[in-house]
PDB file of C-alpha atoms in Angstrom:
ATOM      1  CA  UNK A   1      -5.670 -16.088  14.065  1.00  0.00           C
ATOM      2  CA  UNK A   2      -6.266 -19.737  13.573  1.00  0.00           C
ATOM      3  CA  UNK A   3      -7.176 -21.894  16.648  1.00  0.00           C
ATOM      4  CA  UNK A   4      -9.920 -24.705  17.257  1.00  0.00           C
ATOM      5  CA  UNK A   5     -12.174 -22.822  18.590  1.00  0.00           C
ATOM      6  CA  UNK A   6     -13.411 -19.234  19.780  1.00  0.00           C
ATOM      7  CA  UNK A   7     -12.170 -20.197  23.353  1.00  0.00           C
ATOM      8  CA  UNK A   8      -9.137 -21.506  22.558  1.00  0.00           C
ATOM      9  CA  UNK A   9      -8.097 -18.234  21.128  1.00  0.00           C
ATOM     10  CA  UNK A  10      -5.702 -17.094  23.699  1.00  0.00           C
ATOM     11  CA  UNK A  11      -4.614 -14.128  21.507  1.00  0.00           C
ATOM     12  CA  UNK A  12      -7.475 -12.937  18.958  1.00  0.00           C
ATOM     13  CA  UNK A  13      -8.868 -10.440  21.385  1.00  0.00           C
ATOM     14  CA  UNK A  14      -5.618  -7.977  21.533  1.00  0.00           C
ATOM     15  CA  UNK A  15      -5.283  -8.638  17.612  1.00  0.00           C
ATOM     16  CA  UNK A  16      -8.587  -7.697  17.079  1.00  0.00           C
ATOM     17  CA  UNK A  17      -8.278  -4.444  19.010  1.00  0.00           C
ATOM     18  CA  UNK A  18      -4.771  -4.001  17.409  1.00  0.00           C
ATOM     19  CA  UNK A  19      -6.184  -4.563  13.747  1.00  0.00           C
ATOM     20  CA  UNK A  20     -10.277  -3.920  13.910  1.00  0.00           C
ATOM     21  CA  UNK A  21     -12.047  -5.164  10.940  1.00  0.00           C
ATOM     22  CA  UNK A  22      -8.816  -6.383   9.474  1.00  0.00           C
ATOM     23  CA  UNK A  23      -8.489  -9.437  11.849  1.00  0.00           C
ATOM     24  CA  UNK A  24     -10.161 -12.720  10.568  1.00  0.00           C
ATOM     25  CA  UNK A  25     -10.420 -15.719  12.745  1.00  0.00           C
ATOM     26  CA  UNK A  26     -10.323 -19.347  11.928  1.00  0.00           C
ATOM     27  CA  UNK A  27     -11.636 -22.017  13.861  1.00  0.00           C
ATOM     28  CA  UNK A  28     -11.122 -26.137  12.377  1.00  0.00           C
ATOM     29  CA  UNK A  29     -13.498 -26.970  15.350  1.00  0.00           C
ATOM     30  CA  UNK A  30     -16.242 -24.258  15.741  1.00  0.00           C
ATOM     31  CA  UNK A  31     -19.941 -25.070  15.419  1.00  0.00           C
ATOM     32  CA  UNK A  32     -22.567 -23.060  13.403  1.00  0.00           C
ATOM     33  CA  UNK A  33     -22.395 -20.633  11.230  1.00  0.00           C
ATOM     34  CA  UNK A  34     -19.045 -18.285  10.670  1.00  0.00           C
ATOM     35  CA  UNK A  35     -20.023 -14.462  11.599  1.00  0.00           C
ATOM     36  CA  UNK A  36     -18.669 -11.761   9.355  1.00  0.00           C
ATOM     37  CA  UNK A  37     -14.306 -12.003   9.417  1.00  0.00           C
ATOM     38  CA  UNK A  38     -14.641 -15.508  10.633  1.00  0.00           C
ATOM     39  CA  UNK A  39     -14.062 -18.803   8.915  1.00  0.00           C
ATOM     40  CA  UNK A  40     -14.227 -22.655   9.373  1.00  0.00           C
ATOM     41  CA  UNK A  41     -11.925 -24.578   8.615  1.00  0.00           C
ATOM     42  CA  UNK A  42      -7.526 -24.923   8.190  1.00  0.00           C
ATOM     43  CA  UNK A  43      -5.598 -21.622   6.665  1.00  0.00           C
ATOM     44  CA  UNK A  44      -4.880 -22.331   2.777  1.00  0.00           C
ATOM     45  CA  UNK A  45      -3.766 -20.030   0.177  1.00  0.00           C
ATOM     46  CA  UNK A  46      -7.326 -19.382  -1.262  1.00  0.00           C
ATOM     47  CA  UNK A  47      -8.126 -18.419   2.310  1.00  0.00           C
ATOM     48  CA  UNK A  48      -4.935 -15.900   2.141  1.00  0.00           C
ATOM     49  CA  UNK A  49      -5.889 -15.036  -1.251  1.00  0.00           C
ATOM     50  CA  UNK A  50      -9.385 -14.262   0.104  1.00  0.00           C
ATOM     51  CA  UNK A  51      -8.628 -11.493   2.978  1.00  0.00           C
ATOM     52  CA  UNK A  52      -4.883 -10.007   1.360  1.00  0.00           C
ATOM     53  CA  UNK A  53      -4.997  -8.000  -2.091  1.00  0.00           C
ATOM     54  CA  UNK A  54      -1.019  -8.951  -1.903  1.00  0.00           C
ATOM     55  CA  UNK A  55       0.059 -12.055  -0.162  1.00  0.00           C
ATOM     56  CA  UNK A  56       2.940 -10.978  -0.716  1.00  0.00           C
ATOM     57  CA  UNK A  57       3.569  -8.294   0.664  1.00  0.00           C
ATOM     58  CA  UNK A  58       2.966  -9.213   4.345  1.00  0.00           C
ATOM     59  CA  UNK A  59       5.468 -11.390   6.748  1.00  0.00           C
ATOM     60  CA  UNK A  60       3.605 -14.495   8.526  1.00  0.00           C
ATOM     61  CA  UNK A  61       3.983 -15.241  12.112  1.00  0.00           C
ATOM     62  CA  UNK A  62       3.411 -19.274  12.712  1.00  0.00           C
ATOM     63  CA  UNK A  63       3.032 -20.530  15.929  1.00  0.00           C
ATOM     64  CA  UNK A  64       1.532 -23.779  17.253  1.00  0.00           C
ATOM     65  CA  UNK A  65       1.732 -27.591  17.163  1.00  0.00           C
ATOM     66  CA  UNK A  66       4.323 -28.934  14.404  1.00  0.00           C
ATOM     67  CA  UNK A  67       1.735 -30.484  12.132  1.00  0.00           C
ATOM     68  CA  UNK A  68      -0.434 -27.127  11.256  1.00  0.00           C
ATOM     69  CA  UNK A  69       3.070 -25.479  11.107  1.00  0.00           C
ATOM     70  CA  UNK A  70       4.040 -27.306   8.341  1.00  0.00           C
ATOM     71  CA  UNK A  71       0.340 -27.228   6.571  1.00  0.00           C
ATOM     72  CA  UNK A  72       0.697 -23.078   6.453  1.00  0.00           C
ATOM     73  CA  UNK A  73       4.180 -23.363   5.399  1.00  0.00           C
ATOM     74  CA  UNK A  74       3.219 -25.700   2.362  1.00  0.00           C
ATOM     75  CA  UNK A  75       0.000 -23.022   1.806  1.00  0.00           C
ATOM     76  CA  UNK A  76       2.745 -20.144   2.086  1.00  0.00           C
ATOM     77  CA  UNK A  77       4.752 -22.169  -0.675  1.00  0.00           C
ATOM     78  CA  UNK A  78       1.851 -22.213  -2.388  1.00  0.00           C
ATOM     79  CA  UNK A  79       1.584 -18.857  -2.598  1.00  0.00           C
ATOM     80  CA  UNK A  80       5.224 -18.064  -3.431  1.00  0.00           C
ATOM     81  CA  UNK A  81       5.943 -16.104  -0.276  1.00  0.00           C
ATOM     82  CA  UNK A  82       9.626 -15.834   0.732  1.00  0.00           C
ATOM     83  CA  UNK A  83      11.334 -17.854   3.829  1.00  0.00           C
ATOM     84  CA  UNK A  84      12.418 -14.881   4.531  1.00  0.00           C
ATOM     85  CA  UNK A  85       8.691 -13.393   5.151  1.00  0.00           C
ATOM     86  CA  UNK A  86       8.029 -16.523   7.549  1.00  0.00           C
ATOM     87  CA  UNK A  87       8.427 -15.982  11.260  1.00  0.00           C
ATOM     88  CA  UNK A  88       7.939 -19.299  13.537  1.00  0.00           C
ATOM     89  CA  UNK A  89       8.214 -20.196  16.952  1.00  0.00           C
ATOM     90  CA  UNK A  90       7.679 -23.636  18.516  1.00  0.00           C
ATOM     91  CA  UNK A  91       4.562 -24.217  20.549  1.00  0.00           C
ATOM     92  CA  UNK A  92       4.700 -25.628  23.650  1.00  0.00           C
ATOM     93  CA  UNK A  93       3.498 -25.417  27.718  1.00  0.00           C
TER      94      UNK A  93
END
């Protein structure tokens, strides 16, 4: 789950109960120190690369404000991963 920070993470809590230590968050806008399965800064494919043995083998769910779309679907690119693989829907109030 990327967001700006801890509180903006509507979601992370049910993920994190859903997937336990497998759920990393990812805050651009967080102060201090990451704690263990967090990380500052935007998702790129060394990030990916980091927490999946097999970016390939997963689908990717993208959801938020047009620009970061487009940054993690250049990173997914990156990484070779299918269009197919790549779930999106458009973020808005």
């Amino acid at each position: 789950a990327a967001n700006r920070t801890a509180d903006l993470a509507v979601l992370y809590e049910p993920l994190k109960k859903q997937l336990g230590d497998h759920a990393v968050a990812i805050y651009s806008n967080a102060d201090g120190e990451p704690t263990p399965n967090e990380e500052r800064g935007f998702t790129s494919a060394a990030l990916l690369q980091k927490y999946l043995h097999d970016p390939l083998s997963y689908r990717y769910y993208i959801c938020g404000p047009p620009a970061m779309m487009k940054a993690i679907r250049h990173e997914l690119e990156v990484l070779d991963i299918p269009t197919g693989q790549v779930f999106t829907e458009k973020f808005g109030w």
